[in-house]
Short mmCIF file of N, CA and C and ligand atoms in Angstrom, two decimals:
data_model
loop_
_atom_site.label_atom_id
_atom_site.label_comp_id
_atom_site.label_asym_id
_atom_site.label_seq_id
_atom_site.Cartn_x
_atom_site.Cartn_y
_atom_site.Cartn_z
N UNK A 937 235.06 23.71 -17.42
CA UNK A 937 235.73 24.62 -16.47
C UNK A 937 234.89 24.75 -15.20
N UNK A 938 235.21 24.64 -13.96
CA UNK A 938 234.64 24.36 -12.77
C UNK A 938 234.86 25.23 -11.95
N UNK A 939 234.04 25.94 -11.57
CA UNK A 939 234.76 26.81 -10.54
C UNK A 939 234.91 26.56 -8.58
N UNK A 940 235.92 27.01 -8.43
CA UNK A 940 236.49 26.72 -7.01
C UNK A 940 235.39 27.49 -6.35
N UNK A 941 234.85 27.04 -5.10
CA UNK A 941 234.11 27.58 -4.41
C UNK A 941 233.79 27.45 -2.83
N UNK A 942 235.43 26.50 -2.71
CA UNK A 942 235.38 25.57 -1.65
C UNK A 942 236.08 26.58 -0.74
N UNK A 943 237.04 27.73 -1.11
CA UNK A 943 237.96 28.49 -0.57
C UNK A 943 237.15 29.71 -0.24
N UNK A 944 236.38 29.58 0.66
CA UNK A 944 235.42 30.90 1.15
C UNK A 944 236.25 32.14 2.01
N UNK A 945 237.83 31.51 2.34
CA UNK A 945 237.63 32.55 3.22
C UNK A 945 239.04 33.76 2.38
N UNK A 946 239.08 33.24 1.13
CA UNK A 946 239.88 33.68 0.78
C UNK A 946 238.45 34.82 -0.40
N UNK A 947 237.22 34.73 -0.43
CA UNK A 947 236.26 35.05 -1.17
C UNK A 947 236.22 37.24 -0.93
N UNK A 948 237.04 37.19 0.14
CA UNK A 948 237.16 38.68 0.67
C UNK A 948 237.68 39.59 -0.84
N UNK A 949 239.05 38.67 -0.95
CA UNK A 949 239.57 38.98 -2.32
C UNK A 949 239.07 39.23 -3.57
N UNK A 950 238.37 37.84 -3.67
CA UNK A 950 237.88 37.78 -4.73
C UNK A 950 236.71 38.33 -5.22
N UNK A 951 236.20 39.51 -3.94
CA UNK A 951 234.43 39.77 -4.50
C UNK A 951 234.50 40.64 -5.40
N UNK A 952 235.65 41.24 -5.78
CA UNK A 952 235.39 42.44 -6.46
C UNK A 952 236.39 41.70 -7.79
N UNK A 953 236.21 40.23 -8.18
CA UNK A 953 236.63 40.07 -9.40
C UNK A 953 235.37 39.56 -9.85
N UNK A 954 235.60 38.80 -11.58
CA UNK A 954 234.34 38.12 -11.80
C UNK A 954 235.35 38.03 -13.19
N UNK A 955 235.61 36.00 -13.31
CA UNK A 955 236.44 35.34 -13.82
C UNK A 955 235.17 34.56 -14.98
N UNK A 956 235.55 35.24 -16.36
CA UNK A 956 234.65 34.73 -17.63
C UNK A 956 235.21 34.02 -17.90
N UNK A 957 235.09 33.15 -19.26
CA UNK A 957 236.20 32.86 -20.10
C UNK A 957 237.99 33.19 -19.98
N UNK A 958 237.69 32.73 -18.52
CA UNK A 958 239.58 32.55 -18.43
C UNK A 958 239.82 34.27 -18.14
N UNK A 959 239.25 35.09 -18.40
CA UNK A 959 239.59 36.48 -17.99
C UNK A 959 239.37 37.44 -17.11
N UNK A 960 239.83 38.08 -15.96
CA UNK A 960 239.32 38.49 -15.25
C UNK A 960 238.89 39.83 -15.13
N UNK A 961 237.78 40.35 -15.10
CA UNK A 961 237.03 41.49 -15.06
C UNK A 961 237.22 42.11 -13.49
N UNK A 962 237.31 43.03 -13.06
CA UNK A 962 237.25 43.57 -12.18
C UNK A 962 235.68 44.81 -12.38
N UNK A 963 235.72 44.20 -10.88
CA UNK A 963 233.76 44.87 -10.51
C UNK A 963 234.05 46.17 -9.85
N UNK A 964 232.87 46.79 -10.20
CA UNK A 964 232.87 48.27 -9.17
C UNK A 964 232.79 48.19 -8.08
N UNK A 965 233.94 48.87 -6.87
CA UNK A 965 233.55 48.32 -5.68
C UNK A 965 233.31 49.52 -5.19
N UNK A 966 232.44 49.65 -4.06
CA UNK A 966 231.70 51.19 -3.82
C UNK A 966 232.44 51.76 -2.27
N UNK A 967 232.40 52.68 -2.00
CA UNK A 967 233.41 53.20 -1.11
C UNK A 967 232.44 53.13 -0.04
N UNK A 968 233.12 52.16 0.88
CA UNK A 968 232.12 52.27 2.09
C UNK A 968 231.76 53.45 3.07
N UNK A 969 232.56 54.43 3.10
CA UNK A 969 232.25 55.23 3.78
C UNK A 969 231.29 56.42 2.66
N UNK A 970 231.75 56.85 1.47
CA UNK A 970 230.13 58.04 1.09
C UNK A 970 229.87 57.15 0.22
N UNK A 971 229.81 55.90 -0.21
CA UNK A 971 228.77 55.23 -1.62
C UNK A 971 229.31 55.20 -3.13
N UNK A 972 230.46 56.14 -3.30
CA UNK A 972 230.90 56.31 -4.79
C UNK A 972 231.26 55.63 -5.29
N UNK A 973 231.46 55.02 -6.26
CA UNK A 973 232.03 53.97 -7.19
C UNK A 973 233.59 54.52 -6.89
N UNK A 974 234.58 53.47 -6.29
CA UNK A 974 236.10 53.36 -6.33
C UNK A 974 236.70 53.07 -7.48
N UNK A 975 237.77 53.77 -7.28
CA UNK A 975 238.88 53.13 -8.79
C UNK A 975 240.02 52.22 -7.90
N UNK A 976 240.24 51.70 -9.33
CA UNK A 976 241.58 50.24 -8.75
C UNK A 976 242.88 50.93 -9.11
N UNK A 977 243.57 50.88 -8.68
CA UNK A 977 245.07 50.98 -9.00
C UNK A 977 245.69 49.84 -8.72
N UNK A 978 246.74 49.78 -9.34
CA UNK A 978 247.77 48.95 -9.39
C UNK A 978 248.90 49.47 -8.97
N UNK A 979 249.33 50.57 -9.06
CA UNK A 979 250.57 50.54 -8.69
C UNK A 979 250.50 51.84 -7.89
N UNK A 980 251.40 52.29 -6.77
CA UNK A 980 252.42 51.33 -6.64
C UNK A 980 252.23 49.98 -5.89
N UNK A 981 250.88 50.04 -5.29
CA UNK A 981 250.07 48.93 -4.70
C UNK A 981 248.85 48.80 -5.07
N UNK A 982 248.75 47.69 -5.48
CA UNK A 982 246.80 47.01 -5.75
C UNK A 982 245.85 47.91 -3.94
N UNK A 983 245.28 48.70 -4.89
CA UNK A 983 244.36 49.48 -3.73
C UNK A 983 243.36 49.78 -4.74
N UNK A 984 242.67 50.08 -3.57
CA UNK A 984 240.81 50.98 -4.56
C UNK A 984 240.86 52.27 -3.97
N UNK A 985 240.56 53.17 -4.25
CA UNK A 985 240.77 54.18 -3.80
C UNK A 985 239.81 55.08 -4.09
N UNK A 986 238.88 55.94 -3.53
CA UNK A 986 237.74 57.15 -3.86
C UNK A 986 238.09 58.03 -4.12
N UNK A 987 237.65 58.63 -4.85
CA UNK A 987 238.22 59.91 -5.49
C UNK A 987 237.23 60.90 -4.80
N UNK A 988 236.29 60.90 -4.23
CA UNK A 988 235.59 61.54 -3.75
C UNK A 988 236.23 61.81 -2.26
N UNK A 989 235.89 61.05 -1.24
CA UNK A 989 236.59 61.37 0.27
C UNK A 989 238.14 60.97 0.30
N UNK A 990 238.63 59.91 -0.53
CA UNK A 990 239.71 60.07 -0.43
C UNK A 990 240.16 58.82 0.62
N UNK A 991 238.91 57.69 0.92
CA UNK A 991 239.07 56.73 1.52
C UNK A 991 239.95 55.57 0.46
N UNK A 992 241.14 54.72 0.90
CA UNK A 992 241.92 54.20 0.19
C UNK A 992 241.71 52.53 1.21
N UNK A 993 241.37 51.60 0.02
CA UNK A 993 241.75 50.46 0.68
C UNK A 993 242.55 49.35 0.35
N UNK A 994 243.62 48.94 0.79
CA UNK A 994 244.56 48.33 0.20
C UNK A 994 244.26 46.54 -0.35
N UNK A 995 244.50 46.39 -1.01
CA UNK A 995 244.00 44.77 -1.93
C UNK A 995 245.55 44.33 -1.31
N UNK A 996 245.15 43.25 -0.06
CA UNK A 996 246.04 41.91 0.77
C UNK A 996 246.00 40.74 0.11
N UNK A 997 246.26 39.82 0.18
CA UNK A 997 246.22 38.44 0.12
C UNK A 997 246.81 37.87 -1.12
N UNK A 998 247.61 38.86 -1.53
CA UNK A 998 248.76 38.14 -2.75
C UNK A 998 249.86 37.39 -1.76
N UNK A 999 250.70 36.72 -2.45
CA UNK A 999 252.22 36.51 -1.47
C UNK A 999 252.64 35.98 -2.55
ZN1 ZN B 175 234.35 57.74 -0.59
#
């Protein structure tokens, strides 16, 4: 199993995954504005969102 590494600019997406054994883990991504560990949602849109300030950032690059 080889991983793609050639598609850098699509890597925006992908920093906050981390693909094991065929499965994908999702990483803590930290809220850039106060530092807190974000949560993911899925619905009704793939976003991360802080529960602390309340900064929301929306996950692009599906189609
Ligand atoms: Zn925050």
């Amino acid at each position: 199993m080889a991983k793609k590494e050639a598609s850098e600019a699509k890597a925006s997406v992908r920093l906050y995954y981390e693909i094991s054994d065929g499965k994908v883990k999702l990483k803590n991504k930290k809220c850039p504005r106060c530092g807190s560990v974000m949560a993911h949602h899925l619905k009704p849109v793939e976003r991360w969102a802080c529960g602390k300030c309340g900064y929301t950032e929306f996950v692009s690059g599906k189609k």
